[in-house]
Amino acid sequence: MELPILRIRAERVWADALAAAGLSSAATLLQSAYSNDLMDPYLIGTLSGAMAALAAAVLLLGLSALVGPQSYLAAFFGALVPGALTALAAFKLGPRQSLTFGIALTLSLQGVASLLSYLAAAESGLPLLPMLLGTTQYASEEALRALTVVVALAWATAQLVYKEVSSLEYPEGFPRSFAIVEEKAALKAVLISAASSSAVVSCCGVLPFLGLIGGVVGRRLSPPGSGKALVVAFVTSYLVMVTTDFVANSVETPYGYLPVGAFLSLIGGLALAALLVKSGGT
């Protein structure tokens, strides 16, 4: 009787580690590329794209679209497309202007996702709450294997390009003095972040602030341009994720355990409030 319980918990810890690695590496790259501590992987359209794709799949295929590999594939590619478009904007317009593009795309897709989710819920009588609230509870072992491959490749690639991407944090013109093309560096950062965060979103849904927290800590505690930033970011995000998941898994309601995404939202909101107070609101 103990073995299945241990196996389930091991899968949750596995999923927590993958979510932390995927989102922290994405956030670290994006924060460096955009020179902004508040840059989050969800700002390049991945989350709203995943939600829109899932809602559309339910409308077209029924509730069967939420079961099995097709749900992960729909969410992954739905998230990857806007991320890739933002990467293209970064290449064509540069990192600063592409941020506006990414936010505009995110808001537009969120509106589409909300409308499609409403129609899908009315059609099926089952709102898409697990994806909206965020949880590692429902990720299958097959999905976690696929997530492992994508996150491992993205994390390794992030290590290779981080020094180049981190040069974008310096004053304009500095990267080019070292033969670094800013648009190409931004393109790499957004593409890697899109792939990594899309994979996490497809399996775990909304895990707000997880990557942002890790990225800020990793960059602040590491030498400029050092790949150690990604390691510190991962460790920070993983500690936050596994602790929060433990707390969420300890609070049972008549509807099941609370989603970890709700706790992460609370932690992130308090952290942002503390940051604003410390900085005097600027």
Short mmCIF file of C-alpha atoms in Angstrom, two decimals:
data_model
loop_
_atom_site.label_atom_id
_atom_site.label_comp_id
_atom_site.label_asym_id
_atom_site.label_seq_id
_atom_site.Cartn_x
_atom_site.Cartn_y
_atom_site.Cartn_z
CA MET A 1 0.00 0.00 0.00
CA GLU A 2 2.95 2.29 0.68
CA LEU A 3 4.63 1.82 -2.70
CA PRO A 4 1.94 3.50 -4.85
CA ILE A 5 1.86 6.44 -2.44
CA LEU A 6 5.64 6.77 -2.56
CA ARG A 7 5.57 6.52 -6.36
CA ILE A 8 2.94 9.25 -6.65
CA ARG A 9 4.88 11.56 -4.34
CA ALA A 10 8.08 10.89 -6.27
CA GLU A 11 6.32 11.91 -9.49
CA ARG A 12 5.15 15.16 -7.87
CA VAL A 13 8.70 15.95 -6.73
CA TRP A 14 9.95 15.12 -10.24
CA ALA A 15 7.35 17.45 -11.75
CA ASP A 16 8.25 20.18 -9.24
CA ALA A 17 11.92 19.98 -10.24
CA LEU A 18 11.11 20.14 -13.96
CA ALA A 19 8.74 23.08 -13.51
CA ALA A 20 11.36 24.94 -11.47
CA ALA A 21 14.13 24.25 -14.00
CA GLY A 22 12.01 25.16 -17.02
CA LEU A 23 10.56 28.40 -15.70
CA SER A 24 13.66 29.62 -13.82
CA SER A 25 15.94 29.25 -16.86
CA ALA A 26 13.35 30.96 -19.06
CA ALA A 27 12.95 33.86 -16.62
CA THR A 28 16.71 34.27 -16.13
CA LEU A 29 17.27 34.56 -19.89
CA LEU A 30 14.37 36.96 -20.38
CA GLN A 31 15.29 39.19 -17.43
CA SER A 32 18.81 39.51 -18.82
CA ALA A 33 17.66 40.07 -22.41
CA TYR A 34 15.14 42.75 -21.39
CA SER A 35 17.13 44.20 -18.43
CA ASN A 36 13.99 43.91 -16.32
CA ASP A 37 13.65 42.03 -13.03
CA LEU A 38 9.90 41.72 -13.53
CA MET A 39 10.18 39.89 -16.86
CA ASP A 40 8.28 36.60 -16.64
CA PRO A 41 7.98 33.75 -19.19
CA TYR A 42 4.22 34.23 -19.31
CA LEU A 43 4.69 37.73 -20.78
CA ILE A 44 5.65 36.26 -24.16
CA GLY A 45 2.19 34.74 -24.64
CA THR A 46 2.85 31.12 -23.65
CA LEU A 47 0.18 30.79 -20.97
CA SER A 48 -2.66 32.50 -22.82
CA GLY A 49 -1.71 30.59 -25.98
CA ALA A 50 -1.94 27.28 -24.14
CA MET A 51 -5.32 28.19 -22.68
CA ALA A 52 -6.71 29.27 -26.04
CA ALA A 53 -5.50 26.05 -27.70
CA LEU A 54 -6.97 23.84 -24.97
CA ALA A 55 -10.31 25.62 -25.04
CA ALA A 56 -10.41 25.37 -28.83
CA ALA A 57 -9.57 21.65 -28.63
CA VAL A 58 -12.47 21.06 -26.22
CA LEU A 59 -14.84 22.89 -28.53
CA LEU A 60 -13.69 20.85 -31.54
CA LEU A 61 -13.13 17.42 -29.97
CA GLY A 62 -15.11 17.48 -26.74
CA LEU A 63 -13.80 16.53 -23.29
CA SER A 64 -11.65 13.79 -24.81
CA ALA A 65 -9.25 16.60 -25.78
CA LEU A 66 -8.37 16.97 -22.09
CA VAL A 67 -7.37 13.33 -21.70
CA GLY A 68 -4.11 11.76 -22.82
CA PRO A 69 -1.28 13.07 -25.00
CA GLN A 70 -3.51 15.31 -27.13
CA SER A 71 -4.08 17.68 -24.20
CA TYR A 72 -0.35 18.15 -23.64
CA LEU A 73 0.33 18.56 -27.35
CA ALA A 74 -2.45 21.12 -27.78
CA ALA A 75 -1.22 23.16 -24.83
CA PHE A 76 2.45 22.90 -25.84
CA PHE A 77 2.00 24.03 -29.43
CA GLY A 78 -0.61 26.60 -28.42
CA ALA A 79 1.97 28.09 -26.05
CA LEU A 80 4.92 27.74 -28.42
CA VAL A 81 3.36 29.67 -31.33
CA PRO A 82 3.01 33.06 -29.56
CA GLY A 83 6.42 32.53 -27.96
CA ALA A 84 7.95 32.00 -31.40
CA LEU A 85 6.16 35.10 -32.74
CA THR A 86 7.58 37.16 -29.86
CA ALA A 87 11.03 35.75 -30.65
CA LEU A 88 10.60 36.86 -34.26
CA ALA A 89 9.58 40.31 -33.04
CA ALA A 90 12.72 40.41 -30.87
CA PHE A 91 14.82 39.64 -33.93
CA LYS A 92 13.08 42.19 -36.16
CA LEU A 93 12.45 44.98 -33.64
CA GLY A 94 14.99 44.37 -30.87
CA PRO A 95 14.35 43.33 -27.26
CA ARG A 96 12.79 46.59 -26.04
CA GLN A 97 10.07 46.87 -28.68
CA SER A 98 9.34 43.14 -28.67
CA LEU A 99 8.33 43.34 -25.00
CA THR A 100 5.39 45.53 -25.97
CA PHE A 101 4.56 43.05 -28.73
CA GLY A 102 4.68 40.13 -26.29
CA ILE A 103 2.41 41.82 -23.77
CA ALA A 104 -0.04 42.83 -26.51
CA LEU A 105 -0.07 39.25 -27.79
CA THR A 106 -0.58 37.92 -24.27
CA LEU A 107 -3.55 40.19 -23.58
CA SER A 108 -5.13 39.46 -26.96
CA LEU A 109 -4.80 35.70 -26.54
CA GLN A 110 -6.07 35.93 -22.97
CA GLY A 111 -9.25 37.49 -24.32
CA VAL A 112 -9.57 34.73 -26.91
CA ALA A 113 -8.82 32.09 -24.26
CA SER A 114 -11.45 33.50 -21.90
CA LEU A 115 -14.10 33.49 -24.61
CA LEU A 116 -13.25 29.97 -25.79
CA SER A 117 -13.05 28.70 -22.19
CA TYR A 118 -16.50 30.09 -21.50
CA LEU A 119 -17.90 28.39 -24.60
CA ALA A 120 -16.09 25.13 -23.82
CA ALA A 121 -17.35 25.16 -20.23
CA ALA A 122 -20.91 25.80 -21.39
CA GLU A 123 -20.60 23.00 -23.96
CA SER A 124 -19.12 20.41 -21.60
CA GLY A 125 -20.28 21.54 -18.18
CA LEU A 126 -16.69 21.23 -16.92
CA PRO A 127 -14.59 24.40 -16.50
CA LEU A 128 -10.87 24.09 -17.21
CA LEU A 129 -9.90 24.86 -13.61
CA PRO A 130 -6.83 22.59 -13.21
CA MET A 131 -5.02 24.41 -16.03
CA LEU A 132 -6.21 27.81 -14.81
CA LEU A 133 -5.10 27.28 -11.21
CA GLY A 134 -1.88 25.31 -11.73
CA THR A 135 -0.99 21.92 -10.29
CA THR A 136 1.51 19.11 -10.80
CA GLN A 137 -1.02 16.58 -9.54
CA TYR A 138 -2.38 15.44 -12.90
CA ALA A 139 0.80 15.23 -14.99
CA SER A 140 1.17 11.67 -16.30
CA GLU A 141 4.46 9.78 -16.26
CA GLU A 142 4.61 9.90 -20.07
CA ALA A 143 4.12 13.67 -20.02
CA LEU A 144 6.86 14.06 -17.42
CA ARG A 145 9.28 12.07 -19.58
CA ALA A 146 8.60 14.38 -22.52
CA LEU A 147 8.87 17.41 -20.24
CA THR A 148 12.23 16.13 -18.98
CA VAL A 149 13.62 16.02 -22.53
CA VAL A 150 12.41 19.51 -23.48
CA VAL A 151 13.47 21.17 -20.21
CA ALA A 152 16.88 19.45 -20.17
CA LEU A 153 17.63 20.56 -23.74
CA ALA A 154 16.38 24.10 -23.08
CA TRP A 155 18.35 24.39 -19.83
CA ALA A 156 21.58 23.14 -21.44
CA THR A 157 21.12 25.53 -24.37
CA ALA A 158 20.43 28.38 -21.95
CA GLN A 159 23.79 27.71 -20.32
CA LEU A 160 25.50 27.99 -23.71
CA VAL A 161 23.93 31.34 -24.64
CA TYR A 162 23.57 32.99 -21.23
CA LYS A 163 26.83 34.96 -21.38
CA GLU A 164 25.81 36.39 -24.75
CA VAL A 165 22.28 37.19 -23.57
CA SER A 166 23.44 38.76 -20.31
CA SER A 167 25.45 41.33 -22.30
CA LEU A 168 22.12 42.94 -23.22
CA GLU A 169 21.87 44.22 -19.64
CA TYR A 170 24.74 46.64 -20.30
CA PRO A 171 24.30 50.09 -21.92
CA GLU A 172 23.33 50.19 -25.57
CA GLY A 173 26.30 49.62 -27.84
CA PHE A 174 28.25 47.48 -25.35
CA PRO A 175 27.18 44.12 -26.85
CA ARG A 176 28.12 45.23 -30.37
CA SER A 177 31.60 46.18 -29.16
CA PHE A 178 32.07 42.45 -28.53
CA ALA A 179 30.56 41.49 -31.89
CA ILE A 180 27.27 40.47 -30.27
CA VAL A 181 24.18 41.25 -32.34
CA GLU A 182 21.48 42.30 -29.87
CA GLU A 183 18.58 41.14 -32.04
CA LYS A 184 20.07 37.66 -32.45
CA ALA A 185 20.77 37.36 -28.73
CA ALA A 186 17.20 38.39 -27.93
CA LEU A 187 15.89 35.90 -30.50
CA LYS A 188 17.80 33.06 -28.82
CA ALA A 189 16.64 34.08 -25.34
CA VAL A 190 12.96 34.25 -26.26
CA LEU A 191 12.98 31.04 -28.34
CA ILE A 192 14.60 29.00 -25.57
CA SER A 193 12.29 30.55 -22.97
CA ALA A 194 9.25 29.87 -25.16
CA ALA A 195 10.11 26.18 -25.57
CA SER A 196 10.90 25.70 -21.89
CA SER A 197 7.91 27.55 -20.44
CA SER A 198 5.54 26.07 -23.05
CA ALA A 199 6.50 22.56 -21.96
CA VAL A 200 5.90 23.41 -18.29
CA VAL A 201 2.57 25.12 -19.00
CA SER A 202 1.35 22.13 -21.03
CA CYS A 203 1.86 19.77 -18.07
CA CYS A 204 1.37 21.95 -15.00
CA GLY A 205 -0.75 24.94 -16.00
CA VAL A 206 -0.33 28.32 -14.32
CA LEU A 207 2.57 28.51 -11.86
CA PRO A 208 2.84 32.30 -11.44
CA PHE A 209 6.00 34.03 -10.22
CA LEU A 210 7.94 30.74 -9.92
CA GLY A 211 10.35 31.57 -12.73
CA LEU A 212 10.43 35.28 -11.88
CA ILE A 213 11.53 34.67 -8.28
CA GLY A 214 14.27 32.25 -9.30
CA GLY A 215 15.53 34.50 -12.09
CA VAL A 216 15.85 37.56 -9.85
CA VAL A 217 17.68 35.67 -7.08
CA GLY A 218 19.94 33.84 -9.54
CA ARG A 219 21.04 37.03 -11.31
CA ARG A 220 21.49 39.01 -8.10
CA LEU A 221 23.62 36.35 -6.36
CA SER A 222 25.86 35.46 -9.32
CA PRO A 223 28.69 37.29 -11.10
CA PRO A 224 27.61 39.12 -14.29
CA GLY A 225 27.41 36.78 -17.26
CA SER A 226 28.10 33.68 -15.16
CA GLY A 227 26.20 30.48 -15.90
CA LYS A 228 25.92 30.08 -12.12
CA ALA A 229 22.89 32.37 -12.35
CA LEU A 230 20.89 29.57 -13.98
CA VAL A 231 21.94 27.09 -11.29
CA VAL A 232 21.06 29.45 -8.43
CA ALA A 233 17.78 30.32 -10.17
CA PHE A 234 16.86 26.64 -10.47
CA VAL A 235 17.70 25.86 -6.82
CA THR A 236 15.70 28.87 -5.63
CA SER A 237 12.67 28.05 -7.78
CA TYR A 238 12.80 24.38 -6.81
CA LEU A 239 12.89 25.14 -3.08
CA VAL A 240 9.94 27.51 -3.49
CA MET A 241 8.03 25.03 -5.65
CA VAL A 242 8.52 21.90 -3.55
CA THR A 243 7.76 23.78 -0.31
CA THR A 244 4.64 25.37 -1.77
CA ASP A 245 3.53 22.07 -3.27
CA PHE A 246 3.94 20.39 0.12
CA VAL A 247 1.78 23.04 1.78
CA ALA A 248 -0.85 22.84 -0.98
CA ASN A 249 -0.90 19.04 -0.72
CA SER A 250 -1.50 19.30 3.03
CA VAL A 251 -4.69 21.37 2.75
CA GLU A 252 -7.63 19.20 1.71
CA THR A 253 -11.04 20.62 0.82
CA PRO A 254 -14.31 18.90 -0.19
CA TYR A 255 -13.13 19.41 -3.78
CA GLY A 256 -9.67 17.91 -3.32
CA TYR A 257 -6.28 19.41 -2.50
CA LEU A 258 -5.63 23.07 -3.14
CA PRO A 259 -3.73 23.92 -6.34
CA VAL A 260 -0.14 25.01 -5.89
CA GLY A 261 -0.71 27.88 -8.33
CA ALA A 262 -2.94 29.65 -5.80
CA PHE A 263 -0.18 29.66 -3.19
CA LEU A 264 2.42 30.81 -5.71
CA SER A 265 0.15 33.74 -6.65
CA LEU A 266 -0.06 34.74 -2.99
CA ILE A 267 3.72 34.47 -2.48
CA GLY A 268 4.44 36.38 -5.68
CA GLY A 269 1.96 39.12 -4.86
CA LEU A 270 3.46 39.62 -1.39
CA ALA A 271 6.98 39.61 -2.85
CA LEU A 272 6.07 42.30 -5.40
CA ALA A 273 4.40 44.38 -2.69
CA ALA A 274 7.54 44.12 -0.53
CA LEU A 275 9.69 45.11 -3.52
CA LEU A 276 7.56 48.19 -4.18
CA VAL A 277 7.69 49.23 -0.51
CA LYS A 278 11.47 48.77 -0.40
CA SER A 279 11.98 50.76 -3.59
CA GLY A 280 9.67 53.54 -2.46
CA GLY A 281 7.10 52.75 -5.15
CA THR A 282 9.41 53.50 -8.07
#
